[in-house]
XYZ file of C-alpha atoms in Angstrom:
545
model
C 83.038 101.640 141.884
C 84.794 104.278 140.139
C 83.954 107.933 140.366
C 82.194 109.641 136.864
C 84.564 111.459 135.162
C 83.766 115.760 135.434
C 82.335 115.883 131.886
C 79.792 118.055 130.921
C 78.467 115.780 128.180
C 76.249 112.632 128.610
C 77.914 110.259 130.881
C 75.855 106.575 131.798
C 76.464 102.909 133.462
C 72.854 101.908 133.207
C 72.077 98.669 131.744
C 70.165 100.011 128.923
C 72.517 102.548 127.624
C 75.332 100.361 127.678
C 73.602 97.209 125.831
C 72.556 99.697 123.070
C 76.382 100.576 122.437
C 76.989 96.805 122.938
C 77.056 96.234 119.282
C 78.576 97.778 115.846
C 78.252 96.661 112.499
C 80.600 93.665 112.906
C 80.018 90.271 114.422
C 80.505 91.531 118.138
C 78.446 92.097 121.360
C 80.556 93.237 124.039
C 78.505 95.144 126.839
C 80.475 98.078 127.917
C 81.421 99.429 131.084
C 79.533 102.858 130.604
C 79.191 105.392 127.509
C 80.105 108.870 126.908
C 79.150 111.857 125.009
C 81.770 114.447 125.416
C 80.290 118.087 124.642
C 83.274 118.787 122.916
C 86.885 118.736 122.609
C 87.468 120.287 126.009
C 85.301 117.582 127.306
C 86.845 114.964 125.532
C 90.323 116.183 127.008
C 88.873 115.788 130.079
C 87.685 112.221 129.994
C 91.297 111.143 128.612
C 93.021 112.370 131.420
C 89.955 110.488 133.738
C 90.729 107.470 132.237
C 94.428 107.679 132.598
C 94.459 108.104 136.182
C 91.935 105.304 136.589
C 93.673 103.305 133.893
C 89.954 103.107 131.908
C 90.369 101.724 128.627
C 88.689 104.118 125.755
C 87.073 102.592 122.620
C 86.252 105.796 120.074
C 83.124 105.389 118.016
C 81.148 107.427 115.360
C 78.293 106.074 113.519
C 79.558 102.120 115.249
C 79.530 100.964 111.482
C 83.197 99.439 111.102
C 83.073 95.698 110.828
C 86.082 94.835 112.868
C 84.771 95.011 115.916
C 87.219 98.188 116.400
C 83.939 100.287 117.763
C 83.263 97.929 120.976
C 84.971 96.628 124.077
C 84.940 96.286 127.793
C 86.161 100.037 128.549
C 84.357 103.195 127.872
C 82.769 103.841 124.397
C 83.528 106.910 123.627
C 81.045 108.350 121.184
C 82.199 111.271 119.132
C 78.837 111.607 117.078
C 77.440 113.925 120.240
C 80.224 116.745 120.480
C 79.039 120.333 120.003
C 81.549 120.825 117.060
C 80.659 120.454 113.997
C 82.782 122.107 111.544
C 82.462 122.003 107.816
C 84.027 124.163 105.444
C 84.858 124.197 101.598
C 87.415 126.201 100.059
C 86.728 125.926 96.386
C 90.045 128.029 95.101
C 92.573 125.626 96.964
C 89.999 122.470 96.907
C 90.505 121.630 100.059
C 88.089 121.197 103.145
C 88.307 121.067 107.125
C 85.710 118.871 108.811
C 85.262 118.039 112.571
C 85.727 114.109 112.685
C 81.353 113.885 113.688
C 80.881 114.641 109.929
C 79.609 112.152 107.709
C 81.257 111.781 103.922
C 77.731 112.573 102.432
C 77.498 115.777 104.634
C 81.152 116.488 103.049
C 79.895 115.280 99.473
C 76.488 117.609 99.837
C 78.917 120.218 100.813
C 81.590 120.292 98.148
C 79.153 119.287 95.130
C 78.083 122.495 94.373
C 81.818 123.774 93.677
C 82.099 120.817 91.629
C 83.972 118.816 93.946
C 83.718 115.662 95.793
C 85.705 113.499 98.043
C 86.790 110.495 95.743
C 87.028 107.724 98.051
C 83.048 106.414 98.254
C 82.041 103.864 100.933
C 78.795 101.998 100.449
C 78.433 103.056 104.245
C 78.734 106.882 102.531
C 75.390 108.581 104.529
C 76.169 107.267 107.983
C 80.293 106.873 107.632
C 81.803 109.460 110.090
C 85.152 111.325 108.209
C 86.616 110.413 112.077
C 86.064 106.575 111.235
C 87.342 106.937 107.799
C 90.529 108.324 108.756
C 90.829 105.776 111.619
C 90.220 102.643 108.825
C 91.774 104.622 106.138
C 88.591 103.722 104.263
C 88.119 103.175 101.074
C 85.043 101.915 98.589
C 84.270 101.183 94.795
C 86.557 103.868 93.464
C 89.469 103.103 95.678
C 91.228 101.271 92.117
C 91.622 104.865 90.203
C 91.773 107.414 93.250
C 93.035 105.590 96.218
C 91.893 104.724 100.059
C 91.572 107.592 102.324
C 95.023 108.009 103.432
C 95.762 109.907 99.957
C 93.272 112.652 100.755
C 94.162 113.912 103.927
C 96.465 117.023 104.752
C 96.260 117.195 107.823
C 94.699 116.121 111.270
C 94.087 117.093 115.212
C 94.772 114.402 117.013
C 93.996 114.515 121.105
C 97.184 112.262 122.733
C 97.216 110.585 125.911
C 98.165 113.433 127.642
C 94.959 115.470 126.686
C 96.661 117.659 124.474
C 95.512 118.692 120.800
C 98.208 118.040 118.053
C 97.821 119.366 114.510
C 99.671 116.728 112.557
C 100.123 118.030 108.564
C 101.850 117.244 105.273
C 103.771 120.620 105.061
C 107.606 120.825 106.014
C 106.746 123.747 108.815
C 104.753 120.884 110.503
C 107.612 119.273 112.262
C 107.371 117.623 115.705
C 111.091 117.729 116.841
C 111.287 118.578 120.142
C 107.298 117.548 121.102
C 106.823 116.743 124.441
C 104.621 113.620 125.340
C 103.349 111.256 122.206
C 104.697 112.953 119.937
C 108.276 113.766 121.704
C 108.162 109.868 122.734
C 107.566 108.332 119.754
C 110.407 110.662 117.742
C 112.884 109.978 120.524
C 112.097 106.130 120.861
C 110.686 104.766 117.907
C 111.447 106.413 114.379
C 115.016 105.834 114.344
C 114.203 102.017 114.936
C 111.759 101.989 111.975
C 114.047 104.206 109.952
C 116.806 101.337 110.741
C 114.125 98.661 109.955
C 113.446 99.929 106.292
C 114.148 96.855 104.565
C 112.797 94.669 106.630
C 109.542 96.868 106.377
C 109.843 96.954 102.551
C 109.814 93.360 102.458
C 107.699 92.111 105.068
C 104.227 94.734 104.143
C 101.806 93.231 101.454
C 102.621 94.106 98.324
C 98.700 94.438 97.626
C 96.807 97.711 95.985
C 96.059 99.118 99.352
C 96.116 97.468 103.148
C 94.256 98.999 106.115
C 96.396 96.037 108.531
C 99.086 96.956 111.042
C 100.162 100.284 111.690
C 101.164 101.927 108.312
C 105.481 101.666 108.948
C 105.390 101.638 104.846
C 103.524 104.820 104.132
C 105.524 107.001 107.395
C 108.817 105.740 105.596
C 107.512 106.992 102.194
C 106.826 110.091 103.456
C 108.278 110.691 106.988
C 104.860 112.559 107.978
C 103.318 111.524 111.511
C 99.961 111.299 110.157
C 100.509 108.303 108.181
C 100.908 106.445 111.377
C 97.261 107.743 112.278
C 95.155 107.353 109.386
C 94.415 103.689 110.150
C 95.366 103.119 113.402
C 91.780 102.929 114.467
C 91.708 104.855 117.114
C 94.606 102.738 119.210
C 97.331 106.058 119.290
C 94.392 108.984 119.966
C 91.142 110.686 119.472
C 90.933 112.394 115.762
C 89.047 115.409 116.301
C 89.992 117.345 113.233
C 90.622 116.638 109.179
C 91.662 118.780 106.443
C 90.663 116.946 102.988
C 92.339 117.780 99.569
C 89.208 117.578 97.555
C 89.393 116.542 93.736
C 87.000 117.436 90.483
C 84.175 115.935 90.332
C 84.151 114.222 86.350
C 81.314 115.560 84.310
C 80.753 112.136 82.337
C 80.064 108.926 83.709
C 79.544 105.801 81.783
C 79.727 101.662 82.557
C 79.967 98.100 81.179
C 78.550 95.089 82.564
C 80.922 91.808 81.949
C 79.579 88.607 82.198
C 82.499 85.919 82.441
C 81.505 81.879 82.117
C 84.674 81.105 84.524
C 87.093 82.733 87.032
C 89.685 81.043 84.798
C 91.025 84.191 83.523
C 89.641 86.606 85.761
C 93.154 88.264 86.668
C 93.619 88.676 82.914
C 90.488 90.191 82.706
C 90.608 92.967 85.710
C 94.493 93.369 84.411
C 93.295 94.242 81.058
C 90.478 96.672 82.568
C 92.310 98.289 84.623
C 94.882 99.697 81.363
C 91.148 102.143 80.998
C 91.595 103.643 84.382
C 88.250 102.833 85.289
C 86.796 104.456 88.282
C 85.702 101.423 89.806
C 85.555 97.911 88.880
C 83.764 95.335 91.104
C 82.977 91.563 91.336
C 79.735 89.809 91.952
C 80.856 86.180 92.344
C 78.427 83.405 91.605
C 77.710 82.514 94.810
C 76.227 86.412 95.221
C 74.689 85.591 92.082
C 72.954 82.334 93.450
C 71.704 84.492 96.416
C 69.775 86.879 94.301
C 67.239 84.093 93.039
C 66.293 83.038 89.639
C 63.536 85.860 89.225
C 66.412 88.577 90.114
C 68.502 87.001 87.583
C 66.249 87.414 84.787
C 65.463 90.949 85.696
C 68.455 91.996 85.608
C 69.085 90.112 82.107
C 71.796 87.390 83.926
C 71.596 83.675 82.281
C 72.471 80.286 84.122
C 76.215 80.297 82.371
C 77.419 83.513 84.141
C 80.288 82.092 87.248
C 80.578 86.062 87.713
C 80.172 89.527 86.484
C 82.841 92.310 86.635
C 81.295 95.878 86.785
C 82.894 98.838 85.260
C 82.920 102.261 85.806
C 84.501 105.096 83.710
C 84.668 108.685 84.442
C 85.783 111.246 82.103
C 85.469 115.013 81.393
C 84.754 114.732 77.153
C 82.238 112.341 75.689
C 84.196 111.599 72.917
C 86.948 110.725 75.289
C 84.766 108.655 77.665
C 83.424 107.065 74.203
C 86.454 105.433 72.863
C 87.429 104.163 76.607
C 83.984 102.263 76.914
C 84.677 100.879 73.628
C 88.574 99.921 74.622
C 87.677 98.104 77.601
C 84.810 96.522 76.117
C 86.896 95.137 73.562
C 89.666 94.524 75.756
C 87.827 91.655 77.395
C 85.755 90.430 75.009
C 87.695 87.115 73.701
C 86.648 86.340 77.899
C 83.262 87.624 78.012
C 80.059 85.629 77.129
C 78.380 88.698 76.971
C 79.086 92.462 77.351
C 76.086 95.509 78.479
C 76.962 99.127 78.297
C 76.274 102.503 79.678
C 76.432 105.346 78.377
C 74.660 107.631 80.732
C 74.731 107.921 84.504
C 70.817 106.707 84.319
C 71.723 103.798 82.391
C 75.126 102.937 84.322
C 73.059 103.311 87.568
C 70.494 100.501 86.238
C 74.090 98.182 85.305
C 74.949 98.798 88.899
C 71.926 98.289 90.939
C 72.664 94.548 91.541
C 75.369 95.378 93.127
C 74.043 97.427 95.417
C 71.889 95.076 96.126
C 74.087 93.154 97.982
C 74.378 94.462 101.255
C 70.386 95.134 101.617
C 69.963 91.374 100.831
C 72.621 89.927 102.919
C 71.380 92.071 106.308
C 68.060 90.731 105.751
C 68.304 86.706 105.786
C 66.605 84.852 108.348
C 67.526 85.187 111.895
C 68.460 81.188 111.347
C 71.110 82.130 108.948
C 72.639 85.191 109.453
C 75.571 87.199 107.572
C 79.183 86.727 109.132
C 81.583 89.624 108.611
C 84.430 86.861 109.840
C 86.671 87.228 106.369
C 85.046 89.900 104.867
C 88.181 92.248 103.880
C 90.767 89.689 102.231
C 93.292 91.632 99.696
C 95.414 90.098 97.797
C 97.967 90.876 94.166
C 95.418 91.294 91.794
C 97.064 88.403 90.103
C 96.588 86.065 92.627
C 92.390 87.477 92.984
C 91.423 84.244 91.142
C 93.630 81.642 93.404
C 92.285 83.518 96.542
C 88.237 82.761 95.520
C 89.399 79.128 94.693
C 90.530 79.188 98.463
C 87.480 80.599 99.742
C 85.390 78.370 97.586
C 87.210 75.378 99.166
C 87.606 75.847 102.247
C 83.305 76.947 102.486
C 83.007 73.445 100.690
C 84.826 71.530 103.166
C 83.185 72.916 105.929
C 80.087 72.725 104.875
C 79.626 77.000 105.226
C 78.010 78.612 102.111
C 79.869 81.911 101.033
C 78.655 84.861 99.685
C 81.693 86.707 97.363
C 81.656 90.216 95.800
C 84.221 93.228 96.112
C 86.964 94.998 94.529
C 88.545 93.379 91.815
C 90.587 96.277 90.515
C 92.267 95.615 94.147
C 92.066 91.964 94.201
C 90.114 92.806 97.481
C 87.120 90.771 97.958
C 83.978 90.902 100.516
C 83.178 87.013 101.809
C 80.385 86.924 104.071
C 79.623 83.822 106.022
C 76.008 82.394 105.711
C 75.803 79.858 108.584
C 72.760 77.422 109.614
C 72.842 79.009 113.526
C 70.587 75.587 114.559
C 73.297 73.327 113.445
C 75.393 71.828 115.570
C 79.465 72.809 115.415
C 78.880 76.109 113.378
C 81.111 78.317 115.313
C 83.951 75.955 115.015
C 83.775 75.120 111.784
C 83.205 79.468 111.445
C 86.539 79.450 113.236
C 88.235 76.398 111.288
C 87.354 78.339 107.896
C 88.698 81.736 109.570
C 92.152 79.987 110.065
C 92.210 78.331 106.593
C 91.503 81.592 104.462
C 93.723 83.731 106.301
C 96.813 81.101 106.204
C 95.737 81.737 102.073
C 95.909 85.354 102.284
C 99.378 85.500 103.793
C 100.479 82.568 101.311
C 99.027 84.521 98.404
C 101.217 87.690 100.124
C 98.282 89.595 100.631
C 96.699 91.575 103.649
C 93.311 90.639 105.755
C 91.911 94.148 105.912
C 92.245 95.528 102.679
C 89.662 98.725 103.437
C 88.024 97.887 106.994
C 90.702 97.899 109.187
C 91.667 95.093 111.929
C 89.517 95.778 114.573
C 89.370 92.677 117.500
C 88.983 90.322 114.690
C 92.267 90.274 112.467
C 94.306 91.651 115.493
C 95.608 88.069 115.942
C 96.643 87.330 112.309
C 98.949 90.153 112.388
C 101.746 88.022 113.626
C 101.414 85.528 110.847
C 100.917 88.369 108.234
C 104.058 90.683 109.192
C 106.289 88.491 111.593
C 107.616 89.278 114.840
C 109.777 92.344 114.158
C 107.306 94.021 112.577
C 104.835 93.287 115.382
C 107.291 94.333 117.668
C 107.697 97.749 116.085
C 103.749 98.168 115.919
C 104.040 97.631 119.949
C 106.629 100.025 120.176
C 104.577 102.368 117.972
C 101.645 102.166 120.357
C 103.619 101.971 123.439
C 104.827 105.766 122.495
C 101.680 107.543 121.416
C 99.470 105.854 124.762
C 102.120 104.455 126.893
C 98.798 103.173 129.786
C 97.144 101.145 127.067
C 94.047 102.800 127.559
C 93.168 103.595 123.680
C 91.132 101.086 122.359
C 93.147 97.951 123.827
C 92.797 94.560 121.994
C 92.551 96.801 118.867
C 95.251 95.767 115.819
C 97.671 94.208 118.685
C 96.030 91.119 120.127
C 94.741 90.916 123.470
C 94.784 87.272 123.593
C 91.227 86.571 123.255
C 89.843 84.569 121.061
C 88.661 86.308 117.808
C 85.158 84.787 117.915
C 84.240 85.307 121.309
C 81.474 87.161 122.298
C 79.864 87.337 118.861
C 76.067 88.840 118.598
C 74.309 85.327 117.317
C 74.151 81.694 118.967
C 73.324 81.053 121.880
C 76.680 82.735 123.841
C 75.681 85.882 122.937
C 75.536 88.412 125.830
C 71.471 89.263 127.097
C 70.291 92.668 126.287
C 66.816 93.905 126.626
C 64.305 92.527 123.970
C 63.381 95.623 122.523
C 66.668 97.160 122.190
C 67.986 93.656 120.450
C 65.215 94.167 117.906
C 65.819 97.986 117.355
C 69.823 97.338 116.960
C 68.505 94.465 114.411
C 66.547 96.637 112.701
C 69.368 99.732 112.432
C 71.704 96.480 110.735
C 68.250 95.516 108.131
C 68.158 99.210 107.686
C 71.524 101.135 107.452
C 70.235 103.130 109.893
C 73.749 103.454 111.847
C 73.260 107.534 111.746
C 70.890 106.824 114.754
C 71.780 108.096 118.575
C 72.219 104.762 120.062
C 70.749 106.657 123.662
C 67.252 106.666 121.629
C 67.021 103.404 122.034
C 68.042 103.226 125.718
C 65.497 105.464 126.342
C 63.079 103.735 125.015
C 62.301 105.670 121.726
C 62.451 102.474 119.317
């Protein structure tokens, strides 16, 4: 048995803590090896250069909400909500903030609102997302079509290497790294002037999609040449984020919607195309099949008829109301020769009624019937916007011919699109045909040239599609990426470069699914019927459930 490491945080192997840290939001349970709560940074230095010596893989984790599976494993999970540091501060004049990475985007939101700024990019996981997990998705949300994933926002980051040393990692030219020892020394030495050589093959070979939260970002380090592009996203596989400085943006004073009801998906890239000339804010899909889940009396509420295949939300912001006015009217009319019928908003009351069936998806989908329960197994397809409408066909078939109903809604400004699996877990041959369908749609994401994690990241799930999706060069650069910054492997392995197991092992339903405790099963069931993933996970080892 291995010795503890000298932390002064919380430090356990007992069976309890480490079943209630054996799941995230995802499709996984993978009992751990032990947990830890560094106190802090020093702490968390500490444990790194533990594990190195032992050769003890890490797995980083804030609120354990990503659905890729990215925030469990075999190793140690490592969780970063317990550190002493909590830093949050606002500087209104240069609108920028520094967070620790423990911080949660509503924290930031509450924080910056008063100076009339926000944080654009807008999770539905906002209250319990951790800015550390953001960064490590490069997250995104709703309003990802007008302002961008994550990635766009940040200046600048700490990031703790394998070594156990803190880096600051920033946009400015004074930020250089020539001459770093370890990671960062490594990496500049070994690897850039291979990717710098590689351009065009990168050019070619990365999805030309809206944004892409697959693969180590070789695309965005080339556009700029900053070392924190290779970061943001890399899910915690190159280092511990401990730090983030945020450019913040002005919050719009107006805020106004439209509600499209379409009777096909035969134009719907025409449709999103011509929306997206307004600059809307955000504009999302509720497919019919999400439709069909609501229920006829849910339908009627919310004024929806038998004829609607789909409904495209809109959402424009803008500082005048005369301004905001004539958009509303421009899109509407935009669309209409498509439209059966078109609602509008004109206040944020009135936009937040247009908009509350789609937040009523999530909610509805984590509380089905333990006999059929949501799959997050192709949940963050992106593809060309153009090709949005080909994609669903794809989904649509492939569900059919396997016999799996679908549930569809998402991004359609980003031809990204949410599918969540709905299997009977009593019938017999669900996983495979699960695993048949899993094949199928991603060979029609890399067909369609799109991405499989369009906002989520890869996590243990899409790790193995990354060959078909990039090639082998590419994947051989990514290796060579993560071969400089954590040279043992001990960062999160299986983690965006496969580990060779299969991508639907060890999921939390069926019958295979690893034995916990009964009451810590039902209170981890509860946190996903709740969205209570801002709870200490320890509670519920101890017994407080």
């Amino acid at each position: 048995m291995l010795p503890a490491p000298p932390v002064r945080g919380v430090y356990r192997t007992d069976a309890r803590a480490r079943a209630a840290y054996a799941e995230g939001a995802g499709i996984y349970r993978i009992l751990p090896q032990a947990i830890c709560r560094p106190a802090d940074v020093e702490d968390l230095k500490t444990l790194i250069t533990w594990a190195s010596e032992h050769r003890v893989p890490l797995v980083p984790r804030g609120a354990g909400s990503a659905m890729g599976g990215g925030n469990v494993g075999d190793g140690v999970v490592v969780d970063l909500t317990g550190t002493s540091e909590s830093r949050l501060e606002i500087d209104p004049t240069s609108r920028r903030a520094v967070t620790s990475a423990r911080i949660t985007h509503a924290e930031l939101g509450a924080a910056a609102a008063p100076h009339g700024l926000r944080l654009p990019p807008d999770p539905s996981s906002s209250r319990w997302a951790t800015l550390g997990g953001m960064v490590s998705t490069n997250a995104a949300g709703p309003r990802s079509v007008r302002y961008g994933s994550v990635r766009r926002w940040v200046e600048a980051l700490t990031l703790v290497t394998a070594e156990g040393e803190s880096v600051r990692l920033a946009r400015r030219r004074d930020s250089g790294t020539a001459g770093q020892a370890g990671a960062l020394g490594r990496f500049q030495r070994d690897v850039a002037p291979r990717i710098q050589a590689e351009s065009r093959l990168i050019t070619d070979r990365f999805p030309k999609t809206r944004k892409n939260s697959s693969g180590y970002a070789l695309d965005a380090y080339l556009a700029s040449g900053y070392l924190l592009d290779l970061v943001i996203g890399a899910e915690g596989t190159l280092g511990f984020v401990t730090e983030i400085e945020w450019r913040l943006d002005a919050a719009p004073a107006l805020r106004a919607g439209l509600r499209v009801h379409l009777p096909s998906l035969d134009h719907l890239a025409e449709v999103v195309g011509a929306l997206n000339q307004h600059a809307p804010s955000a504009l999302e899909l509720l497919d019919r099949s999400f439709l069909d889940l609501l229920g006829a009396h849910r339908l009627s509420q919310a004024g929806l008829g038998a004829r609607t295949e789909a409904i495209v939300l809109v959402e424009l912001e803008r500082d005048d109301a005369r301004a905001l006015a004539q958009a509303l009217q421009s899109a509407a009319d935009a669309v209409s020769s498509w439209a059966t019928t078109i609602d509008t908003a004109y206040s944020p009351p009135e936009a937040e009624q247009l908009w509350a069936i789609r937040h009523a998806a999530s909610p509805i989908l984590a509380g089905l019937p333990e006999s059929r329960r949501s799959l997050q197994v192709i949940e963050d397809g992106c593809v060309p916007v153009e090709r949005m409408g080909e994609y669903i066909a794809a989904v649509r078939r492939s569900a059919a011919d396997h016999n799996l109903p679908v549930v569809m809604f998402g991004h359609a400004g980003d031809g990204h699109i949410h599918v969540n699996l709905v299997p009977e877990l009593a019938r017999e041959g669900w996983k495979a045909a699960v695993s048949h369908l899993f094949q199928e749609v991603t060979a029609a994401v890399i067909r369609l040239g799109g991405t499989p994690s369009g906002e989520h990241g890869d996590g243990r799930l899409r790790a193995g599609t990354l060959l078909g999706t990039y090639g082998p060069d590419i994947l051989d650069l990514f290796r060579q990426v993560k071969s400089a910054f954590d040279p043992l492997g001990i960062f999160n392995p299986g983690i965006i470069l496969p580990s060779g197991e299969p991508p639907l092992g060890r999921l939390k339903v069926g019958s295979g699914a690893a034995p916990i405790p009964a009451d810590i099963q039902r209170a981890l069931r509860e946190i996903e019927l709740t969205g209570g993933y801002g709870r200490c996970r320890l509670e519920l080892a101890d017994g407080e459930v």
